[in-house]
Short mmCIF file of C-alpha atoms in Angstrom, two decimals:
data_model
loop_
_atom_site.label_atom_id
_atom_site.label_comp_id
_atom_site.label_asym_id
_atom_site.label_seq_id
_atom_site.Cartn_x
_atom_site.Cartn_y
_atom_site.Cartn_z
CA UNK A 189 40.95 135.76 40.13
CA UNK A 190 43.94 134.67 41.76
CA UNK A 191 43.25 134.40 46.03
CA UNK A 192 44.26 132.87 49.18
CA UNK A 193 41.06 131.46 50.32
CA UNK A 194 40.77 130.20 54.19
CA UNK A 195 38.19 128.11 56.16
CA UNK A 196 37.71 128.87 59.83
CA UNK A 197 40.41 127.05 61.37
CA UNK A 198 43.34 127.13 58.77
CA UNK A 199 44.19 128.69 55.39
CA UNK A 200 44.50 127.67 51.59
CA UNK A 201 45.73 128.54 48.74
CA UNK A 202 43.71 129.16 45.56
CA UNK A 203 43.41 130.60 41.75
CA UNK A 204 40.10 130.18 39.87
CA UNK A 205 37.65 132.52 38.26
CA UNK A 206 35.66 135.04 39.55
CA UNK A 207 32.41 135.07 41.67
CA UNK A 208 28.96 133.90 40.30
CA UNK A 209 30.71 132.98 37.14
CA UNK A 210 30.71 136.69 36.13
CA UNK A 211 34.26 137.74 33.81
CA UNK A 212 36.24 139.62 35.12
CA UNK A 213 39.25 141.38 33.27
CA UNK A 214 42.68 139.99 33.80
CA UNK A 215 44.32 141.84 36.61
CA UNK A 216 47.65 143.47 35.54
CA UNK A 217 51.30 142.13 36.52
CA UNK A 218 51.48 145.53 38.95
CA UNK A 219 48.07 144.80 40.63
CA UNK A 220 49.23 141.08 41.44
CA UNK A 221 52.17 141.78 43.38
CA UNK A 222 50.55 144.84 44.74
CA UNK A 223 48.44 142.61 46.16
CA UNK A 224 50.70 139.48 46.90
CA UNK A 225 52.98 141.58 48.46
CA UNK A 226 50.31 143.42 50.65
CA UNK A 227 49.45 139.77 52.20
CA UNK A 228 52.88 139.10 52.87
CA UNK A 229 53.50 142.10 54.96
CA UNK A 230 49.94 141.85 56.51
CA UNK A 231 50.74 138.22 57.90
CA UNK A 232 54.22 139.83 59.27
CA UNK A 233 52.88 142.26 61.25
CA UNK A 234 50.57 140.29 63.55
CA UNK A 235 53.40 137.35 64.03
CA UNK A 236 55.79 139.83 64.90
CA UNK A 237 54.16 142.33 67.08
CA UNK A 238 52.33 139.67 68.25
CA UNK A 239 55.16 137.46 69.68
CA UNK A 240 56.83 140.44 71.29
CA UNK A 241 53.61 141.26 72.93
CA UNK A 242 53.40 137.37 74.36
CA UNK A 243 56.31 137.87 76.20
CA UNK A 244 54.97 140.75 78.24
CA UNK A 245 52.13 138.62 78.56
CA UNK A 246 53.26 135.54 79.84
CA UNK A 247 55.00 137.73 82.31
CA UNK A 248 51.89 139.70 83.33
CA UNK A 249 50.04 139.14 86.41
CA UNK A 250 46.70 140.49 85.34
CA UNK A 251 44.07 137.95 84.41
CA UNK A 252 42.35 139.65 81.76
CA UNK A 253 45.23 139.15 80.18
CA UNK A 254 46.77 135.53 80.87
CA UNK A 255 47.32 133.13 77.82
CA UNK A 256 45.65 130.07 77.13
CA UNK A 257 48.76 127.23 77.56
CA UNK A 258 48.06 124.34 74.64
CA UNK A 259 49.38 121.13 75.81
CA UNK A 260 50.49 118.30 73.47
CA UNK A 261 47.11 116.40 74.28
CA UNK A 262 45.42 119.70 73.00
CA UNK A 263 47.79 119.82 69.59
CA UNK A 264 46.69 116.50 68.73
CA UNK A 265 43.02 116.78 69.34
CA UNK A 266 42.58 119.80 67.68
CA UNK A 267 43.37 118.90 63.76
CA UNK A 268 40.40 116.06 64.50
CA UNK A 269 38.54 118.83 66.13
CA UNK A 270 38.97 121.04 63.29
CA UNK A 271 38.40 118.23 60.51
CA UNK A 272 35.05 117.25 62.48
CA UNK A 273 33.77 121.27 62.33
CA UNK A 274 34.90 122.18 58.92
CA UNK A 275 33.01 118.96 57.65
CA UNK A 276 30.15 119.69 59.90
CA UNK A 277 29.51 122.89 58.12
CA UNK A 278 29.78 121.50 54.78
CA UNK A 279 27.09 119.07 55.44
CA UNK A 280 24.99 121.42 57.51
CA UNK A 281 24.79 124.43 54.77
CA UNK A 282 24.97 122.09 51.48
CA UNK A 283 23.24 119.12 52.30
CA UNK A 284 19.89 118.10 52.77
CA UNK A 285 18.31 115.13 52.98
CA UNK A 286 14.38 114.90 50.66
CA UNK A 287 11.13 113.59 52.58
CA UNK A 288 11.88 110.11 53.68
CA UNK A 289 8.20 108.94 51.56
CA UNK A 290 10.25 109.54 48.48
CA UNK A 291 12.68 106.98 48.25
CA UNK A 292 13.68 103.60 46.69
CA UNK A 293 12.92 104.26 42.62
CA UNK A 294 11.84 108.11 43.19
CA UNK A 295 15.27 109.26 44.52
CA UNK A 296 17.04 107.71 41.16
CA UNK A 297 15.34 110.05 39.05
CA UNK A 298 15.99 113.25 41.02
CA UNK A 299 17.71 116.24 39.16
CA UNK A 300 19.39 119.59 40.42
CA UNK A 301 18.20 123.19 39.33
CA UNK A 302 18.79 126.60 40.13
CA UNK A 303 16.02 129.26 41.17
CA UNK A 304 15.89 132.77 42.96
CA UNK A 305 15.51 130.91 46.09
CA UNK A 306 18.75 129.11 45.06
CA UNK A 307 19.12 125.12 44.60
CA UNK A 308 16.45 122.85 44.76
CA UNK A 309 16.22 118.83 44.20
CA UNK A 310 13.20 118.11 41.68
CA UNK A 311 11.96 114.81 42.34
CA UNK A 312 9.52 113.16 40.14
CA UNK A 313 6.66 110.44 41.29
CA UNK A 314 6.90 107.93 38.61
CA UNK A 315 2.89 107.25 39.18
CA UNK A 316 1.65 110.54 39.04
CA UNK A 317 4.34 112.50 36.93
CA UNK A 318 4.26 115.35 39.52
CA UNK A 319 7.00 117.32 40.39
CA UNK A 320 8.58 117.87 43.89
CA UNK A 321 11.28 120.34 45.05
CA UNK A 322 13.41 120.35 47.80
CA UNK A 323 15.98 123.12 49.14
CA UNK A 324 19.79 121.45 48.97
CA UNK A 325 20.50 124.31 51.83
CA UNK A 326 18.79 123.80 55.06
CA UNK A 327 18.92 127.34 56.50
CA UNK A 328 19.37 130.52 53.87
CA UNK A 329 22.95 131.58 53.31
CA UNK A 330 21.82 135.42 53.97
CA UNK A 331 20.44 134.51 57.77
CA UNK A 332 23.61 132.76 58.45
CA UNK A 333 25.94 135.08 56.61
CA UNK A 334 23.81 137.75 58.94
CA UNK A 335 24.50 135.69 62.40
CA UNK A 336 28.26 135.54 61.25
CA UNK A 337 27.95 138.99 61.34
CA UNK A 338 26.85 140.01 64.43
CA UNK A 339 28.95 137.36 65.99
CA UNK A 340 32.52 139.02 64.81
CA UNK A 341 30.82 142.01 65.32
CA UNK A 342 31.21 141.52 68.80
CA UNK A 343 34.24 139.65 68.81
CA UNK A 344 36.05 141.99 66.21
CA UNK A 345 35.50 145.08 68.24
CA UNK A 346 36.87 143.36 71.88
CA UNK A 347 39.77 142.17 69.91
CA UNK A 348 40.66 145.45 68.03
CA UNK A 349 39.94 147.37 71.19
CA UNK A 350 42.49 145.04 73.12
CA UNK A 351 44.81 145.69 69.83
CA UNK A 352 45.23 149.14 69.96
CA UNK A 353 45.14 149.70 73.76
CA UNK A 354 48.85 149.92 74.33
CA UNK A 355 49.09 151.78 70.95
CA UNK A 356 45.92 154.57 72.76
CA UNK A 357 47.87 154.84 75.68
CA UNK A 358 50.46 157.11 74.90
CA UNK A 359 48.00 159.65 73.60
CA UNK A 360 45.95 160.40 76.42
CA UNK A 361 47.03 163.72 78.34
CA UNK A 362 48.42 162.56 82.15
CA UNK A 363 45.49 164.63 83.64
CA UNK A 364 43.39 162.05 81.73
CA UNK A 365 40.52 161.46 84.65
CA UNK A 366 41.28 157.36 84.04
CA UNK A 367 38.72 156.13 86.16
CA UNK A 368 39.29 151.58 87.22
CA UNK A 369 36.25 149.35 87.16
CA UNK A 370 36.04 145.81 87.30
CA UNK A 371 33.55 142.81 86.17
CA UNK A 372 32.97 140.09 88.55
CA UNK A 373 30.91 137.51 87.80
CA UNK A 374 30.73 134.73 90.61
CA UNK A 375 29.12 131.45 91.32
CA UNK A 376 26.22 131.65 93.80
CA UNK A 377 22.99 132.51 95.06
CA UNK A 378 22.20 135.77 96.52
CA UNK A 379 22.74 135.17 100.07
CA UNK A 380 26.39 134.08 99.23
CA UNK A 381 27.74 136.95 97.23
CA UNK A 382 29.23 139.59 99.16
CA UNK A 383 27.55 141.00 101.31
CA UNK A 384 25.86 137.78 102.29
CA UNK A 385 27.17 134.73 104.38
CA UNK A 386 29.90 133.72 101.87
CA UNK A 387 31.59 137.36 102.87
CA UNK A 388 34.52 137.92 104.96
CA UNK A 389 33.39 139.06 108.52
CA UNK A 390 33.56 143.14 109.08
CA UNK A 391 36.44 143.93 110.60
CA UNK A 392 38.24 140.85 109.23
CA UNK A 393 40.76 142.29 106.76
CA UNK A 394 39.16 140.43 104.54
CA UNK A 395 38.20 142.12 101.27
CA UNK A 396 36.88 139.52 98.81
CA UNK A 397 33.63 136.97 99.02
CA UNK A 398 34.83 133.19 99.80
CA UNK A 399 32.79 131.92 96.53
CA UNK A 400 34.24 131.14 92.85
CA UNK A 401 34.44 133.74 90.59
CA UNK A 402 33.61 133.24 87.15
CA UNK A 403 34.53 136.47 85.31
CA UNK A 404 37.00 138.78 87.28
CA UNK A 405 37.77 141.73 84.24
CA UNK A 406 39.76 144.28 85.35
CA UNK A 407 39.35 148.01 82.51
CA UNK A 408 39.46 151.31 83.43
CA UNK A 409 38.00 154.50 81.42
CA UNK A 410 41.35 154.59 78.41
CA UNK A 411 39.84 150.64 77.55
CA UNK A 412 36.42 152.30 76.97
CA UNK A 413 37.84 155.30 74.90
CA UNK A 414 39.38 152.09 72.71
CA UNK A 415 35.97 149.94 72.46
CA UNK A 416 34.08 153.27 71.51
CA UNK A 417 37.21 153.85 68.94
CA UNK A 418 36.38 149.72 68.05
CA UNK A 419 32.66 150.33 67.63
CA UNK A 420 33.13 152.90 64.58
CA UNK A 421 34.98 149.97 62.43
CA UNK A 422 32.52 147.54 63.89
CA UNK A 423 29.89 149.50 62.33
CA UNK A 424 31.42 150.23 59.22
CA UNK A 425 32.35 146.02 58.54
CA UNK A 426 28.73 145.68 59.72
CA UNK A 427 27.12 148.08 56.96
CA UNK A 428 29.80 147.95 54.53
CA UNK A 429 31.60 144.57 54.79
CA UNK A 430 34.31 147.23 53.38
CA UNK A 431 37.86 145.25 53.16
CA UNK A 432 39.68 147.57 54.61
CA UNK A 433 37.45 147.04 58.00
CA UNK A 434 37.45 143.17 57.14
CA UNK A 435 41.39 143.52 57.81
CA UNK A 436 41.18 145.43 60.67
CA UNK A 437 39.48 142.66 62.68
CA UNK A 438 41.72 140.04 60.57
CA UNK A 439 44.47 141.97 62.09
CA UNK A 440 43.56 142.14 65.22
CA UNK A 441 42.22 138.58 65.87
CA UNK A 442 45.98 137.13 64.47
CA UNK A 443 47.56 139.53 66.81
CA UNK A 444 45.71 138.45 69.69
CA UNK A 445 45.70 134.38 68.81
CA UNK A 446 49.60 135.15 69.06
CA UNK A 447 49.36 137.21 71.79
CA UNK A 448 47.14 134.97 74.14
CA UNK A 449 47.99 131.35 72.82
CA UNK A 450 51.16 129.67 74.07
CA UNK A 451 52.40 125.96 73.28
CA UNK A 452 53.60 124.72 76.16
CA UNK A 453 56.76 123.76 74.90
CA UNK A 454 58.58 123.07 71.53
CA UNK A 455 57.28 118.96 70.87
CA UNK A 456 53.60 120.22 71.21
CA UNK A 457 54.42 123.08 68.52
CA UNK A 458 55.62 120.12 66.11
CA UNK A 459 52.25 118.19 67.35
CA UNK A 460 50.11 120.85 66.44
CA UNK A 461 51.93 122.38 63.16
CA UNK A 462 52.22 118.79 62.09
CA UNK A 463 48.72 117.59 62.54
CA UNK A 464 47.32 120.53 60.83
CA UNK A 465 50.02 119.91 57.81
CA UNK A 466 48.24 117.04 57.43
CA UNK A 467 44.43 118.17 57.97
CA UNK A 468 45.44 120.82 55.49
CA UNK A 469 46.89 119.06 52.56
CA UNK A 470 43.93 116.22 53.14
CA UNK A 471 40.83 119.15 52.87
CA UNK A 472 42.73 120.97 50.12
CA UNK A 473 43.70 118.29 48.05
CA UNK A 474 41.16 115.81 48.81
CA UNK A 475 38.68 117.32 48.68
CA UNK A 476 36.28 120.50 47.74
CA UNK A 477 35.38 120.68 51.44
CA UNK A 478 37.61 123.40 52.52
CA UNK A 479 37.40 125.80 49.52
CA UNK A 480 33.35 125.68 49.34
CA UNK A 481 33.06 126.48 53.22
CA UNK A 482 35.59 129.65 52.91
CA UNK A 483 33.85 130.78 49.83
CA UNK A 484 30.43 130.25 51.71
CA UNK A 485 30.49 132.94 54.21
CA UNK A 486 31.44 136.21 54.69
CA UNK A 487 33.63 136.99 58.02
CA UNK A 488 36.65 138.27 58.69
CA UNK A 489 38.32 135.04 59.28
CA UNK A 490 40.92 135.89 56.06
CA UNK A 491 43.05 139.20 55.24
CA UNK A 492 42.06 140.31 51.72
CA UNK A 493 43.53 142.61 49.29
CA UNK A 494 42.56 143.62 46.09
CA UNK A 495 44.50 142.83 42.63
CA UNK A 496 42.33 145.90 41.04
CA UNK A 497 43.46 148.28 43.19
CA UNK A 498 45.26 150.68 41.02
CA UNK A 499 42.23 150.48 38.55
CA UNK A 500 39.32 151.24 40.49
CA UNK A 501 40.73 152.58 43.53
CA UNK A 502 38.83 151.31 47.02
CA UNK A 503 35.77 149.97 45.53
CA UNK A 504 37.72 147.19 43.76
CA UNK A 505 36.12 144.17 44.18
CA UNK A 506 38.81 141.53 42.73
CA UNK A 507 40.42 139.94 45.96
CA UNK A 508 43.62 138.14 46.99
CA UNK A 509 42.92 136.22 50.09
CA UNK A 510 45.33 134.87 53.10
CA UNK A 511 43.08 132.71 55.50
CA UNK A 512 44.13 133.83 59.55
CA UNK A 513 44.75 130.30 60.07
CA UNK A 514 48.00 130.58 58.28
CA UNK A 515 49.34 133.22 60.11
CA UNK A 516 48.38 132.48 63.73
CA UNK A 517 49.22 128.14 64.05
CA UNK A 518 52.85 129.39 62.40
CA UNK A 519 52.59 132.59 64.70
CA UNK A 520 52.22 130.78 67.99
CA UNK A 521 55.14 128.56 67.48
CA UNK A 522 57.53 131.93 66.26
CA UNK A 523 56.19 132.97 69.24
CA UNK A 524 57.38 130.01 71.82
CA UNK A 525 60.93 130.63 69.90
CA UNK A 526 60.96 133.96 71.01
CA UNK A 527 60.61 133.08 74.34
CA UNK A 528 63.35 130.37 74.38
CA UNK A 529 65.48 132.90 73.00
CA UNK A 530 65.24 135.20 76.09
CA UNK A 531 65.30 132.43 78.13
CA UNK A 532 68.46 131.10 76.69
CA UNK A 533 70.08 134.85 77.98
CA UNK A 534 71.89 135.23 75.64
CA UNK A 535 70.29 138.31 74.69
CA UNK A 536 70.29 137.16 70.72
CA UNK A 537 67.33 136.59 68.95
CA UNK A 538 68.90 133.70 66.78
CA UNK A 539 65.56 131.36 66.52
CA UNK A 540 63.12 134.03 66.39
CA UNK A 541 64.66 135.38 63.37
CA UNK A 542 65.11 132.50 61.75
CA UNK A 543 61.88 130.87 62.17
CA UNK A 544 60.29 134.61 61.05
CA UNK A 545 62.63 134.31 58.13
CA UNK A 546 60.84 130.94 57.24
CA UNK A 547 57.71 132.00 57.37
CA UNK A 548 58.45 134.53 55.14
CA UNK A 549 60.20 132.04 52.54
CA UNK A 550 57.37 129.26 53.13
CA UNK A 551 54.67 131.87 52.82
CA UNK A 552 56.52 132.73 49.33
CA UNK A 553 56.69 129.84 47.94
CA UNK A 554 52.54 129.22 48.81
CA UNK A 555 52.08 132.27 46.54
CA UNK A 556 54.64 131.41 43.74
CA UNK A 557 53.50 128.17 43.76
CA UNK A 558 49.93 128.99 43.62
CA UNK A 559 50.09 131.81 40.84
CA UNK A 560 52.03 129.22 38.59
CA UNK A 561 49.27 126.47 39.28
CA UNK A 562 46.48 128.60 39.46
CA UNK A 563 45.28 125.52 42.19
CA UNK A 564 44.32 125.50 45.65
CA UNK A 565 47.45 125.20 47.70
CA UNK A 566 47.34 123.96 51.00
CA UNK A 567 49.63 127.04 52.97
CA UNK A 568 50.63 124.67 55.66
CA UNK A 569 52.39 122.40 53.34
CA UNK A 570 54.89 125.15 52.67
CA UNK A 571 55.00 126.47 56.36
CA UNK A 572 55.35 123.89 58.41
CA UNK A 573 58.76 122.22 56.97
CA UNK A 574 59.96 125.76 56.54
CA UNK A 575 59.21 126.95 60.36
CA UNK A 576 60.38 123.76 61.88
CA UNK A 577 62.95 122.48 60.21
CA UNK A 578 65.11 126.07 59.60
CA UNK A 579 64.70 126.67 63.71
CA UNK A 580 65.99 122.44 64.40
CA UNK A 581 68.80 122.76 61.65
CA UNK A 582 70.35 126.19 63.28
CA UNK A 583 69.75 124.26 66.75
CA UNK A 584 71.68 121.55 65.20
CA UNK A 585 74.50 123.63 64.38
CA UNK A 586 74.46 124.93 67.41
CA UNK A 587 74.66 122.08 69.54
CA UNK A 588 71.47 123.45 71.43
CA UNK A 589 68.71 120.73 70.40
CA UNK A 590 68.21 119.28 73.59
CA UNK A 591 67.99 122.73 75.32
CA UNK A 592 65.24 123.63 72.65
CA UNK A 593 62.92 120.44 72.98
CA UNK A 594 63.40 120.45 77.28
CA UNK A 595 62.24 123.69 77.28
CA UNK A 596 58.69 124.17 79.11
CA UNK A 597 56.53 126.95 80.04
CA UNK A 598 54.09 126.76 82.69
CA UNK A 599 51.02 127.82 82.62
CA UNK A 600 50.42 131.07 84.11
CA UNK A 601 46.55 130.35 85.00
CA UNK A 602 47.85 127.60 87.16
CA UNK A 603 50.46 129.25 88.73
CA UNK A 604 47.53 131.75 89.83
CA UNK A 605 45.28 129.39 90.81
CA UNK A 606 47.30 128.13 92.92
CA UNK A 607 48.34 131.75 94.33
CA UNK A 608 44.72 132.52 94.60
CA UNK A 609 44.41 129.16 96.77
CA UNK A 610 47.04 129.95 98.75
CA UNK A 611 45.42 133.50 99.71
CA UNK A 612 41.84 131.76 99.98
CA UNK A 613 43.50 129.42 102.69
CA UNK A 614 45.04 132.78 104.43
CA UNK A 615 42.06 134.19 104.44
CA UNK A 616 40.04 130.93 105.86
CA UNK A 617 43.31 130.45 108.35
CA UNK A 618 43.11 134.24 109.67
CA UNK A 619 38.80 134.14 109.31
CA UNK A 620 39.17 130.34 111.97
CA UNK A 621 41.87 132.43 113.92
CA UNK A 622 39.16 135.68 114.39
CA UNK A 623 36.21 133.56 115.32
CA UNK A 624 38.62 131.92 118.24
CA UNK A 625 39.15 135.01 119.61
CA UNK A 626 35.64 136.32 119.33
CA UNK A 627 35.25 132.91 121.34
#
């Protein structure tokens, strides 16, 4: 079975045999680059839909909806972040230490076997001759497979919901009885919510409580219509773990990482994209680490497609695999190119295109590369060099480098915090100047 297989924080490459060491038959030539080329437009969509929504979004003013900014001290913590988790798992779901009053001599005799229960240690007691077992797995792969779950569950039908919003929109009838409500969560005990003494005084002007707010989520009755619309394929990945609802939610998180994550500026893109080069050629290549924790559980954390398609229809079961990693760290930085494009003025979409035409030929090249092989392939190996280096050399040519690395975005959560302190001081300023006059 030829697949892309991913961990959760990145994506690999990889050919091998099937599941369970079952045979499967050879997939045909057609099925292949049915599915090959499925992947490739798969990843496409989110990275470019996705980049054109972050520039309405790093314009927007609501705050359900403003990105997380990743600085360059966030880029280069999080490949040691992600090294630290992906090993973590490994260790926690394969490992597992026998009873600490068989050691020394007892632990040199200890041999592997498989059971119904799955793999156990078999320790023999060199006085006695007996026979002890251990599980290798601390927790059952079924219970955590069933967590996973309920987890994206959740996740998946929020982030397909938020997907498919804009999309919704244009469908509902103008006399559509679209109905606003809002979450707000805020810090406090009773007495200082609203209402109590942490309110504005009547008559004030004042409409909000003078606490923190936690949670301030802004929806109205067309984002329920889309979560109910969410629920159905939640339900169906839940009962079915069908691939076709698998990509959905793949979909719709890569959309949304694009979406809602923004570098900063173009150094921390290289920062990031080159720290996870390395991470990923170190866990693919160095290791079995990253291969045994995608194949481990079952989430949509990869967009699969099957290479048996045109033989057994939608029940096929023999998958190619992309991991979302390898679409959204590329898609974030084809992203920030967007948005030096427009602010350039120009009105030309010079590095967008060519960093999108990158990914496509880096994103090739994994698959070529991989189907000759028939090895894990680390994606970001191919990626990276192509995405930064095609963008830098155009720059190059076009005398625009230093424009393209003194380029910054600020962050738009800051920029309202700030608003929002300026208002809370307006509203303490006119509160002081009411209780004078009461005075």
């Amino acid at each position: 079975m030829d697949s892309a297989l991913s961990d959760p924080h990145n994506g690999s490459a990889e050919a091998g045999g099937a599941a369970n060491g079952t045979t499967r038959p050879p997939s045909t030539p057609e099925g292949i680059a049915l599915a090959y080329g499925s992947l490739l437009l798969m990843a496409l969509l989110p990275i470019f839909f996705g980049a054109l929504r972050s520039v309405r979004c790093a314009r927007g003013k609501n705050a359900s909806d403003m990105p997380e900014t990743i600085t360059s001290r966030d880029a280069a913590r999080f490949p040691i972040i992600a090294s630290c988790t992906l090993l973590g798992l490994y260790l926690f779901f394969k490992v597992y230490f026998p009873n600490k009053s068989y050691t020394g001599s007892v632990l040199k005799t200890w041999k592997t076997q498989k059971s119904k229960k799955g793999k156990t240690a078999v320790i023999q007691n060199p006085t006695t001759r007996d026979n002890h077992r251990f599980p290798l797995e601390i927790f059952s792969q079924e219970y955590i497979n069933l967590l996973l779950s309920m987890y994206f569950f959740v996740l998946g039908i929020l982030a397909l919901s938020h997907t498919i919003s804009p999309f919704m929109n244009k469908f509902f009838p103008a006399n559509f009885p679209n109905r606003q409500y809002q979450l707000l969560f805020t810090q406090g005990s009773g007495e200082n919510k609203e209402g109590g003494r942490g309110s504005p005084a009547p008559g004030s002007g004042l409409t909000r409580p003078l606490c923190p707010e936690i949670i301030n989520y802004e929806f109205d009755a067309k984002d329920l219509v889309c979560l109910g619309l969410s629920s159905i394929v939640g339900v169906w990945y839940l009962l079915r773990k069908h691939w076709i609802a698998n990509n959905l939610f793949g979909l719709a998180f890569s959309l949304n990482g694009v979406e809602l994550l923004h570098l900063n500026n173009v150094s921390t893109g290289c920062i990031l994209l080159g720290g996870l080069f390395i991470y990923d050629v170190f866990w693919v290549f160095g290791t079995n680490v990253m291969v045994t924790v995608a194949k481990s559980f079952e989430a949509p954390i990869k967009l699969v497609f099957p290479q048996d398609l045109l033989e057994k229809g939608l029940e096929a079961d023999n998958f190619a695999m992309l991991g979302l990693g390898d679409i959204v760290i590329p898609g974030i930085f084809i992203a920030l190119l967007l948005r030096f494009d427009i602010s350039l003025k120009k009105n030309t979409h010079t590095y967008f295109y060519t960093s999108f035409a990158a990914y496509i030929f880096g994103l090739g090249l994994t698959i070529f590369i991989m189907h000759i092989f028939k090895h894990a392939q680390p994606a970001l190996l191919y990626l990276v060099p192509a995405c930064i280096g095609f963008p830098v050399l155009v720059a190059l040519a076009k005398g625009e480098v230093t424009e393209m690395f003194s380029y910054e975005e600020s962050n738009p959560k800051d920029a309202a915090a700030v608003t929002e302190g300026s208002k809370e001081g307006t509203e303490a300023s006119a509160s002081k100047g009411l209780e004078k006059k009461e005075k």
